[in-house]
Coordinates of C-alpha atoms in Angstrom, one line a residue:
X1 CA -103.4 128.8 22.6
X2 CA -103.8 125.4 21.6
X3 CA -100.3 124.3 19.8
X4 CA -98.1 125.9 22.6
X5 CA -100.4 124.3 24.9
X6 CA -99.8 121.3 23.1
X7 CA -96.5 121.8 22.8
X8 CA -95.6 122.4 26.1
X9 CA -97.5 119.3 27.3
X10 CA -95.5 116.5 25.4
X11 CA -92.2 118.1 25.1
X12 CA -92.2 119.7 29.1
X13 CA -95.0 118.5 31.4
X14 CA -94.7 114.7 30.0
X15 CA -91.1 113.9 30.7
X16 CA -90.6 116.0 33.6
X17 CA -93.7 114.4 35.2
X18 CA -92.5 111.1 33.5
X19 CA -88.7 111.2 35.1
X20 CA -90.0 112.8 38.5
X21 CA -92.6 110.1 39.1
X22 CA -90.2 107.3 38.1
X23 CA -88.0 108.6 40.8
X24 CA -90.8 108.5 43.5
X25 CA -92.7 105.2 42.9
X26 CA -91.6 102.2 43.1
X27 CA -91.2 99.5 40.5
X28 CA -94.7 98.0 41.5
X29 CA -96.4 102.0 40.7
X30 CA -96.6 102.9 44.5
X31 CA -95.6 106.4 45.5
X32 CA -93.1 106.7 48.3
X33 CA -93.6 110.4 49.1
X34 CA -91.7 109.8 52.2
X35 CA -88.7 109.7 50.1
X36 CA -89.0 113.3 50.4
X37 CA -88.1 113.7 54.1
X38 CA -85.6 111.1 53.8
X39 CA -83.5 113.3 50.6
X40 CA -83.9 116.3 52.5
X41 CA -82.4 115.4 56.0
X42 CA -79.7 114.1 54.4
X43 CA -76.3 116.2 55.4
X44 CA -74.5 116.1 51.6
X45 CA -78.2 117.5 50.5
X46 CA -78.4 120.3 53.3
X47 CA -75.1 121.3 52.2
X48 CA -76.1 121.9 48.5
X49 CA -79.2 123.3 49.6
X50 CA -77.4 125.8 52.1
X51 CA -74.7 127.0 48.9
X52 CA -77.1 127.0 46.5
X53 CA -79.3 129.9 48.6
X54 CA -76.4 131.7 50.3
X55 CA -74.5 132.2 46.7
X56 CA -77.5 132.9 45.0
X57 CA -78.3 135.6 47.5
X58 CA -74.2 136.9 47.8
X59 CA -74.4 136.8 43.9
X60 CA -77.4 139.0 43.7
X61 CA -76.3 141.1 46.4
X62 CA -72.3 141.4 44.6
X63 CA -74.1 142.0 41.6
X64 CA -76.4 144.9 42.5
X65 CA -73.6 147.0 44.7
X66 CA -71.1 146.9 41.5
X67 CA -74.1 147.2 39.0
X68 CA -76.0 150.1 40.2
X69 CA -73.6 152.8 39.5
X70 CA -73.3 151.5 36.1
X71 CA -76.8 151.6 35.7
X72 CA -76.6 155.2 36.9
X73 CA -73.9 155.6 34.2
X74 CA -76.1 154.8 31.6
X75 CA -79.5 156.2 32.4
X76 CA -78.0 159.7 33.0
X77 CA -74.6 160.0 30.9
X78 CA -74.1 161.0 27.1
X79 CA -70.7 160.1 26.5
X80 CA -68.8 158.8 23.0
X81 CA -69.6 155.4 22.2
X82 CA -72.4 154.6 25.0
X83 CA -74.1 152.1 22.3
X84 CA -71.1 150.2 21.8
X85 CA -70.6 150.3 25.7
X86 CA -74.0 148.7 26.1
X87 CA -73.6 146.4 23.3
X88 CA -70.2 144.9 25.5
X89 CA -72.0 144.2 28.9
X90 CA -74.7 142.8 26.8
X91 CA -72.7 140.6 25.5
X92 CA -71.7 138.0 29.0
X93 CA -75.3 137.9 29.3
X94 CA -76.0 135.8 25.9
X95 CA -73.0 133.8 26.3
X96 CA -73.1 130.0 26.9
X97 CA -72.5 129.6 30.9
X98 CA -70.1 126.8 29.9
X99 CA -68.6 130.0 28.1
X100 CA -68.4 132.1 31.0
X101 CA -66.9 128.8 33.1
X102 CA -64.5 128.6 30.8
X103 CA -63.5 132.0 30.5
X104 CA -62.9 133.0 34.7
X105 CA -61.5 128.9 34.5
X106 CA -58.2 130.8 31.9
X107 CA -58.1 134.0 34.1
X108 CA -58.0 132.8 37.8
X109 CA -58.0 128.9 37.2
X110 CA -55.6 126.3 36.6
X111 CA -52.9 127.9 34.3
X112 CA -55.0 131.0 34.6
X113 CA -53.7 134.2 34.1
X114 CA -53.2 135.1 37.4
X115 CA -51.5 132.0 38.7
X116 CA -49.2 132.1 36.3
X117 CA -48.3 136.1 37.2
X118 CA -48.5 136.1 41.0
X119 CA -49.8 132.5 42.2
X120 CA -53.4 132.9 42.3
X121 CA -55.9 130.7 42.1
X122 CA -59.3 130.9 42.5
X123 CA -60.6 127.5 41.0
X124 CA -63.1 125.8 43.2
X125 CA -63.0 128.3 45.4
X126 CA -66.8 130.8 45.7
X127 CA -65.1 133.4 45.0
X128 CA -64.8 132.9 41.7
X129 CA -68.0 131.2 41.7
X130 CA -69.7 135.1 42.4
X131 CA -67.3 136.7 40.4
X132 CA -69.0 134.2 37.3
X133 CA -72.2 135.3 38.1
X134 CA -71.6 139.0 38.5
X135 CA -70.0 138.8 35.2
X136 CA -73.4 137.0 33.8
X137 CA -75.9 138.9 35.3
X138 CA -74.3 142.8 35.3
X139 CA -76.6 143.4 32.1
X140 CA -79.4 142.2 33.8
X141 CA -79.0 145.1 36.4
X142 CA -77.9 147.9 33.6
X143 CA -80.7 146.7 31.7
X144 CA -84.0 146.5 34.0
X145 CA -82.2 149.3 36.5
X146 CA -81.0 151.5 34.1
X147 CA -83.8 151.1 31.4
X148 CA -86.2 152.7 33.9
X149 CA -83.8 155.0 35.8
X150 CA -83.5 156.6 32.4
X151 CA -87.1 157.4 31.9
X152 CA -87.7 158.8 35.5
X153 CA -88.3 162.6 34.9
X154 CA -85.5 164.4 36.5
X155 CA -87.0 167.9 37.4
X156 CA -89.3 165.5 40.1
X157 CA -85.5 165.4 41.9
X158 CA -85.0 169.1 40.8
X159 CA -88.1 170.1 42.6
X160 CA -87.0 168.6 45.4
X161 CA -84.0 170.1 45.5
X162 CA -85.5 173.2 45.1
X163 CA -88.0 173.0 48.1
X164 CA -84.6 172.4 50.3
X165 CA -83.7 168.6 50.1
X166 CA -80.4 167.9 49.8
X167 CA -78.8 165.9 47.4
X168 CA -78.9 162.6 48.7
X169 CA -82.3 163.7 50.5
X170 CA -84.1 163.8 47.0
X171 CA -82.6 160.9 45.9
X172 CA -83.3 158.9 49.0
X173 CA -87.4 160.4 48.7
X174 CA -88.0 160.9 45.2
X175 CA -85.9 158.2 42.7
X176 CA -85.6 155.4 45.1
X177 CA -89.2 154.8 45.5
X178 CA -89.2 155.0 42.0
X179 CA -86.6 152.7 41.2
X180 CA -87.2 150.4 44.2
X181 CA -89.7 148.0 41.7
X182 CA -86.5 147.4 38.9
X183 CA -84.5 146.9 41.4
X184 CA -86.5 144.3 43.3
X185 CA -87.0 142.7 39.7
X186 CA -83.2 143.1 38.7
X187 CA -82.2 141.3 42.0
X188 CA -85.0 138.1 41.8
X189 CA -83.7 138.0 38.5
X190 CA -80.3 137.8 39.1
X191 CA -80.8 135.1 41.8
X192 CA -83.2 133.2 39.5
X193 CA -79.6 132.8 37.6
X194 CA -77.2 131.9 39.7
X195 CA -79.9 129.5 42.2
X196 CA -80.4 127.8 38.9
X197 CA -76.3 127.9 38.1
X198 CA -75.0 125.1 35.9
X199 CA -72.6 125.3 34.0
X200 CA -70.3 128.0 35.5
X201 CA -70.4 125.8 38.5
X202 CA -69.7 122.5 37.1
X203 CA -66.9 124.3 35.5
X204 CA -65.7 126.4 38.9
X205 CA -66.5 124.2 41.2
X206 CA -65.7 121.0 40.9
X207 CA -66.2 118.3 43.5
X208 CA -66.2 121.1 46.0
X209 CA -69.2 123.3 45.3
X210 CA -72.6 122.3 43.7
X211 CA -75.8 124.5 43.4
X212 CA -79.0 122.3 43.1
X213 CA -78.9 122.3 39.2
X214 CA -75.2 120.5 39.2
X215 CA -75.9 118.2 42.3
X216 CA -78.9 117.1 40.1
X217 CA -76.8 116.5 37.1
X218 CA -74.7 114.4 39.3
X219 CA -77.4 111.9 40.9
X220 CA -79.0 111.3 37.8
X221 CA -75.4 111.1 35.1
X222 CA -73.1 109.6 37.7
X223 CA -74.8 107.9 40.0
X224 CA -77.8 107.1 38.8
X225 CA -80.0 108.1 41.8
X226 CA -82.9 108.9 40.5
X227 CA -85.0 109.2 43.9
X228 CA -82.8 112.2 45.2
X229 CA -82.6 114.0 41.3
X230 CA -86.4 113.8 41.6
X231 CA -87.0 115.0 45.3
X232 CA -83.8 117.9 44.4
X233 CA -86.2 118.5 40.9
X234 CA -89.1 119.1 42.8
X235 CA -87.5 121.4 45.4
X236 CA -85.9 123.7 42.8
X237 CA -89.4 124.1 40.8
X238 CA -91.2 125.0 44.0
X239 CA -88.4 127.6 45.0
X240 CA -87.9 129.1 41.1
X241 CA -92.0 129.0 41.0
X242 CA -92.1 131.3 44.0
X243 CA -89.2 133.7 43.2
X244 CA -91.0 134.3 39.6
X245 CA -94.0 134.6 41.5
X246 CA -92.8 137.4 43.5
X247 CA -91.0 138.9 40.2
X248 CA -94.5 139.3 38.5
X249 CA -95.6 141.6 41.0
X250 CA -92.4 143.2 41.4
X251 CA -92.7 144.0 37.4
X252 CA -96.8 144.8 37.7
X253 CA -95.9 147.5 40.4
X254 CA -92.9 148.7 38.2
X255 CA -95.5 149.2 35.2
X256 CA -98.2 150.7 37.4
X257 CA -95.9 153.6 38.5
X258 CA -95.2 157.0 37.4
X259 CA -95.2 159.5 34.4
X260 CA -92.0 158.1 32.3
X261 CA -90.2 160.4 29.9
X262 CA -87.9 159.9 26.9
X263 CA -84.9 158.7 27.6
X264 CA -83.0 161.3 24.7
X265 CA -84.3 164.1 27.7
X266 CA -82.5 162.7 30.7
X267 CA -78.8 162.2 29.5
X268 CA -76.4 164.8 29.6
X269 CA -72.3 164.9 29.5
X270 CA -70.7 164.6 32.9
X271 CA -70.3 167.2 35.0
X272 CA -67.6 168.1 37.5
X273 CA -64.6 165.7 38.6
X274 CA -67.4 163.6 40.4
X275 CA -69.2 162.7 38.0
X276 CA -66.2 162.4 35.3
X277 CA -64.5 159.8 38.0
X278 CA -67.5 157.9 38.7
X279 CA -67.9 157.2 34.6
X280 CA -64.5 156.4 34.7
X281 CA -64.9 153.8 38.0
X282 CA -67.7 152.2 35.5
X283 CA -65.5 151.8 32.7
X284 CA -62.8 150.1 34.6
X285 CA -64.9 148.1 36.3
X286 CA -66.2 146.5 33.3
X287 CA -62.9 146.1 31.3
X288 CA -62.1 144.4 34.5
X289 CA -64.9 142.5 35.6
X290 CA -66.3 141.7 31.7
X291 CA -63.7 142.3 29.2
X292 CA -60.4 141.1 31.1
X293 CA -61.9 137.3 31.4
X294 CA -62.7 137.3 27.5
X295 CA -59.7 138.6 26.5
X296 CA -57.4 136.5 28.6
X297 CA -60.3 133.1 26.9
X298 CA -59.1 134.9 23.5
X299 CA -55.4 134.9 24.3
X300 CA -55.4 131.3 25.8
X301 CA -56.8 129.5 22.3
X302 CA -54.1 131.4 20.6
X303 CA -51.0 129.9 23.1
X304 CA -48.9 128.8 20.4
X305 CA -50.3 130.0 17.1
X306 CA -53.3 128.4 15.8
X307 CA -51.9 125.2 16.9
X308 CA -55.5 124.4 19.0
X309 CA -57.5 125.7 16.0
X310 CA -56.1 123.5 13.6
X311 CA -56.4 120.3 16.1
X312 CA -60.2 121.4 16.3
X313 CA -60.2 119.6 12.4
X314 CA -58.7 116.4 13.8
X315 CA -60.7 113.5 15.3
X316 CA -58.9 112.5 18.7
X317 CA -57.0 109.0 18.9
X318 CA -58.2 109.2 23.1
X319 CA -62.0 108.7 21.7
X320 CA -63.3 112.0 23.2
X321 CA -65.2 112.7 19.7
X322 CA -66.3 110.5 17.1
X323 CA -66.0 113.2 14.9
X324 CA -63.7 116.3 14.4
X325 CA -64.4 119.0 17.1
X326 CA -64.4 121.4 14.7
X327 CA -68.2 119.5 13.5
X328 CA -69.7 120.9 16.4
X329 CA -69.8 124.5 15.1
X330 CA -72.3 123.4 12.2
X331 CA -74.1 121.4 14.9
X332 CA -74.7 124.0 17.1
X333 CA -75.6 126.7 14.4
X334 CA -77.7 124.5 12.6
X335 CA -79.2 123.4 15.9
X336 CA -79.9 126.9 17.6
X337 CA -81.5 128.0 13.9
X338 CA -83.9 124.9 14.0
X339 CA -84.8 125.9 17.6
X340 CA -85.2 129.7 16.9
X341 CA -88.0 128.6 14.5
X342 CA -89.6 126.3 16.4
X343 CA -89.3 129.0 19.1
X344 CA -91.0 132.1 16.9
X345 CA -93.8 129.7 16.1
X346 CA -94.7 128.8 19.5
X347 CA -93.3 131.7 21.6
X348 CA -95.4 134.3 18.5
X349 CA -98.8 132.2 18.9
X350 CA -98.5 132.4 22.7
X351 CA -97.7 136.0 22.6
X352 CA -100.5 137.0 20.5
X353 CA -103.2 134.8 22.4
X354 CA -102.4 137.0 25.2
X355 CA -103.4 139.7 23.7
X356 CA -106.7 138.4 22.8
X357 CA -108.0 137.3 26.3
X358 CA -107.9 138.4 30.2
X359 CA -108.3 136.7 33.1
X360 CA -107.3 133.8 35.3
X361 CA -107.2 131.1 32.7
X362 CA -104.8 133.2 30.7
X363 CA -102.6 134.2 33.4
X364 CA -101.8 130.6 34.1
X365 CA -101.2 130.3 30.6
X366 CA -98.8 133.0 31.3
X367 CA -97.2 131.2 33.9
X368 CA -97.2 127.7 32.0
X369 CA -94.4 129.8 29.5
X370 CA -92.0 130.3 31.7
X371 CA -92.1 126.6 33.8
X372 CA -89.2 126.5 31.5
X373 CA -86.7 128.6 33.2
X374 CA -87.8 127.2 36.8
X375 CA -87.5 123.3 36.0
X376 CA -83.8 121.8 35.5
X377 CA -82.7 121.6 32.7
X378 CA -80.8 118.5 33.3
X379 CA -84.3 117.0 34.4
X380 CA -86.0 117.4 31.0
X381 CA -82.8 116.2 29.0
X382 CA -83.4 113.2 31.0
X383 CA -86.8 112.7 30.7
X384 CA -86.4 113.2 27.1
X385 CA -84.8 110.2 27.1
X386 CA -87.4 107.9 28.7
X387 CA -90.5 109.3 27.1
X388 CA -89.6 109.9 23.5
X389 CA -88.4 106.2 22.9
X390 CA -92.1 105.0 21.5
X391 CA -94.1 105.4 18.3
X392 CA -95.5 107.8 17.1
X393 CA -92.8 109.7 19.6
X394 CA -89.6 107.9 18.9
X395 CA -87.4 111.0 18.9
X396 CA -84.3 109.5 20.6
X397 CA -82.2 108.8 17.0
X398 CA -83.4 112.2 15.5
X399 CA -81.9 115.0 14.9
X400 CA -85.1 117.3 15.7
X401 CA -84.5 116.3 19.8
X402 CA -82.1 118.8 20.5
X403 CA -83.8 121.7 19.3
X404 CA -87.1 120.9 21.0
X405 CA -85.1 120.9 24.2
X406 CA -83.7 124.0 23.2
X407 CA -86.8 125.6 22.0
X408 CA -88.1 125.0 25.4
X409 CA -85.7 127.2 26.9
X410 CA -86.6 130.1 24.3
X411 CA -90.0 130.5 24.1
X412 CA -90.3 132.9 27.2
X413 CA -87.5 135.4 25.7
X414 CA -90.0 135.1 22.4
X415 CA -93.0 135.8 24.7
X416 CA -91.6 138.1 27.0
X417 CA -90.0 140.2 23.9
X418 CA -93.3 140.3 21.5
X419 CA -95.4 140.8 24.4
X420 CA -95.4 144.6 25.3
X421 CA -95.0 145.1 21.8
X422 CA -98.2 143.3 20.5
X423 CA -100.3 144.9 23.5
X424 CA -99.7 148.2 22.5
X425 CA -101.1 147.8 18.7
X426 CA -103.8 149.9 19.3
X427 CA -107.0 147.4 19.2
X428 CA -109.2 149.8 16.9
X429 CA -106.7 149.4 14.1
X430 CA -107.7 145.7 13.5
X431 CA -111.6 146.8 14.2
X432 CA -111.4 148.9 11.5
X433 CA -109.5 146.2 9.0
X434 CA -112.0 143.8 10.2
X435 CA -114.9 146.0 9.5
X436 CA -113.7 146.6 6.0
X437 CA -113.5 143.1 4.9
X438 CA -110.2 141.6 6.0
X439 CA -110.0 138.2 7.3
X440 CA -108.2 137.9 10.6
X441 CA -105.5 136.7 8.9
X442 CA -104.4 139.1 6.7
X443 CA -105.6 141.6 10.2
X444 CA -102.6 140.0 11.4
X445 CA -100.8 140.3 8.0
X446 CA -101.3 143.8 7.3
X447 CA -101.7 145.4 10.6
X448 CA -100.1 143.8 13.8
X449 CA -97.1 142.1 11.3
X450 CA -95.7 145.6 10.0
X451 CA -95.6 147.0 14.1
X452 CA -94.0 144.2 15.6
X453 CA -91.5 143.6 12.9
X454 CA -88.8 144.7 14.8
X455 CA -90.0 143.0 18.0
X456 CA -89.8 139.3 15.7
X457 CA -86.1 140.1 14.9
X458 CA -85.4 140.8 18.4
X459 CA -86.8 137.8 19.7
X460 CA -85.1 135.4 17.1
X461 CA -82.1 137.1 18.1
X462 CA -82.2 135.8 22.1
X463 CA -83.5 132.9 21.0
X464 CA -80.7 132.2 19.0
X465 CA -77.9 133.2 21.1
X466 CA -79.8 131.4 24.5
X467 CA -80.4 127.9 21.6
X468 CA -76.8 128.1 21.0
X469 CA -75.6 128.0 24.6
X470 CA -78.3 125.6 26.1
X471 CA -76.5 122.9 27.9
X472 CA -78.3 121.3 30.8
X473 CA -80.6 119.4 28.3
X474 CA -78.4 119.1 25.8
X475 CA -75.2 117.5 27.5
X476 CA -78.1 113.9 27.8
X477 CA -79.5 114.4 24.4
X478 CA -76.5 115.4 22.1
X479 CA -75.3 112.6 20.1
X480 CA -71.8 111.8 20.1
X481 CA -71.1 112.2 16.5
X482 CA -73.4 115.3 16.4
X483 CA -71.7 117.3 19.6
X484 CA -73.1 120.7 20.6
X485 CA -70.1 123.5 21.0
X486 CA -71.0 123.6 25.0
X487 CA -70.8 120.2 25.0
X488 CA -67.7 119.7 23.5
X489 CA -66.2 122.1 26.0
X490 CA -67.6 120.5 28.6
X491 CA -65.9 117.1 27.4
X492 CA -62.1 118.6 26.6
X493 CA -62.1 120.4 30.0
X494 CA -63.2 117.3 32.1
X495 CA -60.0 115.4 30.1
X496 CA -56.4 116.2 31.1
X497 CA -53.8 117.2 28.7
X498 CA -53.1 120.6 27.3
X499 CA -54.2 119.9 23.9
X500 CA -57.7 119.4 24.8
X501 CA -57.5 122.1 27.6
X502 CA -56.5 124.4 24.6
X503 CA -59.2 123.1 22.2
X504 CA -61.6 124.0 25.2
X505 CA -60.6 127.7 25.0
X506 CA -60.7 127.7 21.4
X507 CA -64.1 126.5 20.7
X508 CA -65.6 129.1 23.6
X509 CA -64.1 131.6 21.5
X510 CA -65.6 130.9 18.6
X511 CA -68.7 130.2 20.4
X512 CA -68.3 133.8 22.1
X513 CA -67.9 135.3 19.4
X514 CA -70.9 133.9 17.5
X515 CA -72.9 134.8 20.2
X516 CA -71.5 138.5 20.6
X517 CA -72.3 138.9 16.7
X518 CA -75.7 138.0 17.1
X519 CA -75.9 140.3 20.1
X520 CA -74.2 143.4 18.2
X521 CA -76.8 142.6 14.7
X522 CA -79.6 142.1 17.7
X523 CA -78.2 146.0 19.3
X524 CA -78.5 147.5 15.9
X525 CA -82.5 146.1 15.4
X526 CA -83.6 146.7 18.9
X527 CA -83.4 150.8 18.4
X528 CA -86.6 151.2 19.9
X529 CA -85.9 149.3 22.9
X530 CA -89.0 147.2 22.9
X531 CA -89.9 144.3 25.0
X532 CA -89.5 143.3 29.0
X533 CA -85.9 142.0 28.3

């Protein structure tokens, strides 16, 4: 426990608490908690307060009514190419949310697809703000939802049937229960996301709309406020800290429940025009909902050949890169593999000193790994930048900055992917190695290392694909000769012009389709479906 520990201390705790107490005290050290009350009664504030909880909760809700049949679809069909299928709403939840901005930006935005065809447009409007997020978070419902609903031993529903429920009876008595846990952890999940929204709505919304995340981005970048970013901070780490609160016992009562089964057993062909139409409603739905948006991001870079593509090699005369676009590619990868390392290390020590001990010390030490995903990002980019200015800490000229920050961000999908994995190594195995000599290294080497093989892949896999698309930290850190790709997106679309607006849809291509590769290589390894993701 004691280099994630450390880890997490100076690259988290320290410039979070650093940048958060800055913006509470006052230049003579005295706290002025009454700042606080101030923020938070202020009418611009209640307003991103109000979006930020009523889209979250319309997000998750959106999400869940055109998610749940697919999830359905999945647990309880066989059809012809079902793993590909999988693979492709997998995909939108890897992707860069600057990605996913981008893309709904070309179909429903300014020259998007359908302005141009029948005058549409849904830019800076919520609407496409939800549709964004449903498009994120679909695989997070197909996945947690479906993943369960595919283990659930059918003939319990049969013998229902059987001793005269009908069949929405049996459902409603027997598989609901059953699936009420996922789908509790599928929906906290899903508003985790889009409370914590970024990117897609700096993209979507514009002046118009901010969640808490972008509002924070604002005081601290533009108007250099740090008082409200600190109280806003603080606000969305209590609220993120009790929605994963409430998701741990959602996912405790979901593991405590009921004889599972293979999921090979459950899936069958369709049956009856029903059933055959319902698979079909999924299918459209996502080449409508998931695939239309990337296409039309895939069409857009190519308006006019490879006229965009080729510009990506060019440094721009209007000064928004020092370098060639193009540099931010290597940057990124070289970046995200850095971070994937750093990420292993920690995320694989962490894992396995869970195995080792129970109890209340380690469950905070539990909850200590995922403070990542309820802090802003935007908050510890910052604070990177006033805390690692000073020996032996100078980081700010380094390279190594960014993918710390980023390595933040994936050290619970490491932990949360080894986890389950390393707890069911059956304890006597290493007993026995032990006993006959070996050291608890080569324990580790010989015995836990060959099981959770897999599980390592899988885990360097999200870490990767989440390193790649990090952007809250990153847009303060990045250097402007060493870009990011999400960054450099974010810096064509904020500049008018079509050339840059077409650069922007080029580089989230190649940026989608980095990440979809590491997704389908990521499908291919994960055959035995192991971990909580």
């Amino acid at each position: 426990m004691a280099l994630p520990v450390a880890f997490f201390a100076v690259f988290f705790a320290y410039p979070v608490a650093a940048i958060t107490g800055r913006g509470l005290r006052t230049d003579d050290g005295t706290w002025q908690f009454g700042r606080i009350g101030d923020v938070l009664t202020r009418p611009d504030i209640l307003d991103v307060l109000w979006f930020t909880t009523w889209q979250a909760l319309a997000s998750s809700a959106l999400t869940l009514l055109i998610a749940l049949p697919g999830a359905y679809v999945f647990a309880r069909f066989s059809f012809p190419g079902k793993g590909l299928l999988r693979a492709v709403v997998t995909v939108p939840f890897v992707l860069p949310t600057v990605v996913v901005g981008t893309a709904f930006l070309a179909l429903v935005g300014r020259r998007g697809l359908l302005d141009e065809l029948w005058g549409i447009r849904l830019d800076a409007t919520v609407w496409a703000i939800l549709l964004a997020h449903v498009f994120f978070n679909y695989a997070v419902v197909i996945r947690t939802v479906g993943g369960l609903w595919s283990q659930l031993d059918p003939r319990q529903e049969e013998a229902a049937r059987v001793l005269g429920a009908s069949r929405f009876g049996a459902w409603r008595r027997v598989t609901l229960p059953a699936l009420g846990p996922a789908v509790a952890a599928a929906a906290l999940m899903v508003f985790l996301f889009s409370y914590t929204s970024f990117g897609v709505v700096q993209i979507l919304g514009g002046h118009a709309f901010a969640t808490l995340e972008a509002e924070i981005y604002r005081q601290t970048a533009q108007l250099l406020d740090l008082p409200t970013a600190a109280v806003l901070t603080l606000v969305q780490f209590a609220a993120v800290g009790a929605i994963l609160a409430v998701h741990a016992r959602t996912v405790r009562r979901r593991e405590a429940m009921l004889r599972l089964v293979d999921p090979a057993l459950t899936a069958r062909r369709p049956r009856g025009a029903g059933q055959w139409a319902l698979l079909g409603g999924v299918l459209a739905s996502v080449a409508l909902l998931l695939v239309l948006p990337l296409g039309v991001l895939v069409q857009r870079s190519f308006d006019g050949g490879l006229g965009y593509y080729r510009a990506l090699q060019e440094v721009d005369a209007g000064g928004t890169f020092l370098v060639p676009p193009a540099e931010a590619i290597a940057n990124s990868l070289e970046y995200a593999l850095a971070a994937t390392g750093i990420a292993l290390l920690i995320g694989g020590l962490a894992a396995a000193a869970l195995t080792r001990r129970a109890g209340r010390l380690v469950r905070g030490f539990d909850a200590l790994l995922m403070l990542p995903l309820g802090v802003s990002a935007v908050t510890v980019g910052f604070g990177f930048l006033i805390t690692l200015d000073e020996p032996p800490l100078d980081l700010r000229s380094s390279w190594i900055l960014v993918p710390l920050a980023q390595a933040l961000v994936g050290v619970p999908f490491v932990v949360r992917t080894m986890l389950p994995v390393l707890r069911a190594v059956d304890a006597r195995l290493r007993e026995a190695a032990a006993v006959l000599g070996a050291s608890p290294w080569r324990v580790w080497r010989e015995v836990d290392l060959p099981l959770v093989r897999r599980a390592v892949l899988v885990a360097a896999g999200f870490a990767f694909a989440v390193s790649l698309g990090e952007f809250g930290a990153t847009v303060f850190i990045a250097r402007p000769d060493n870009p990011t790709l999400p960054v450099a997106v974010a810096r064509l679309l904020g500049r008018p012009g079509d050339l840059n607006y077409g650069q922007a849809m080029a580089l989230s291509t190649i940026l989608m389709v980095v990440c979809a590769v590491a997704l389908l290589l990521l499908e291919r390894v994960r055959a035995d479906r192991s971990g909580e993701l």
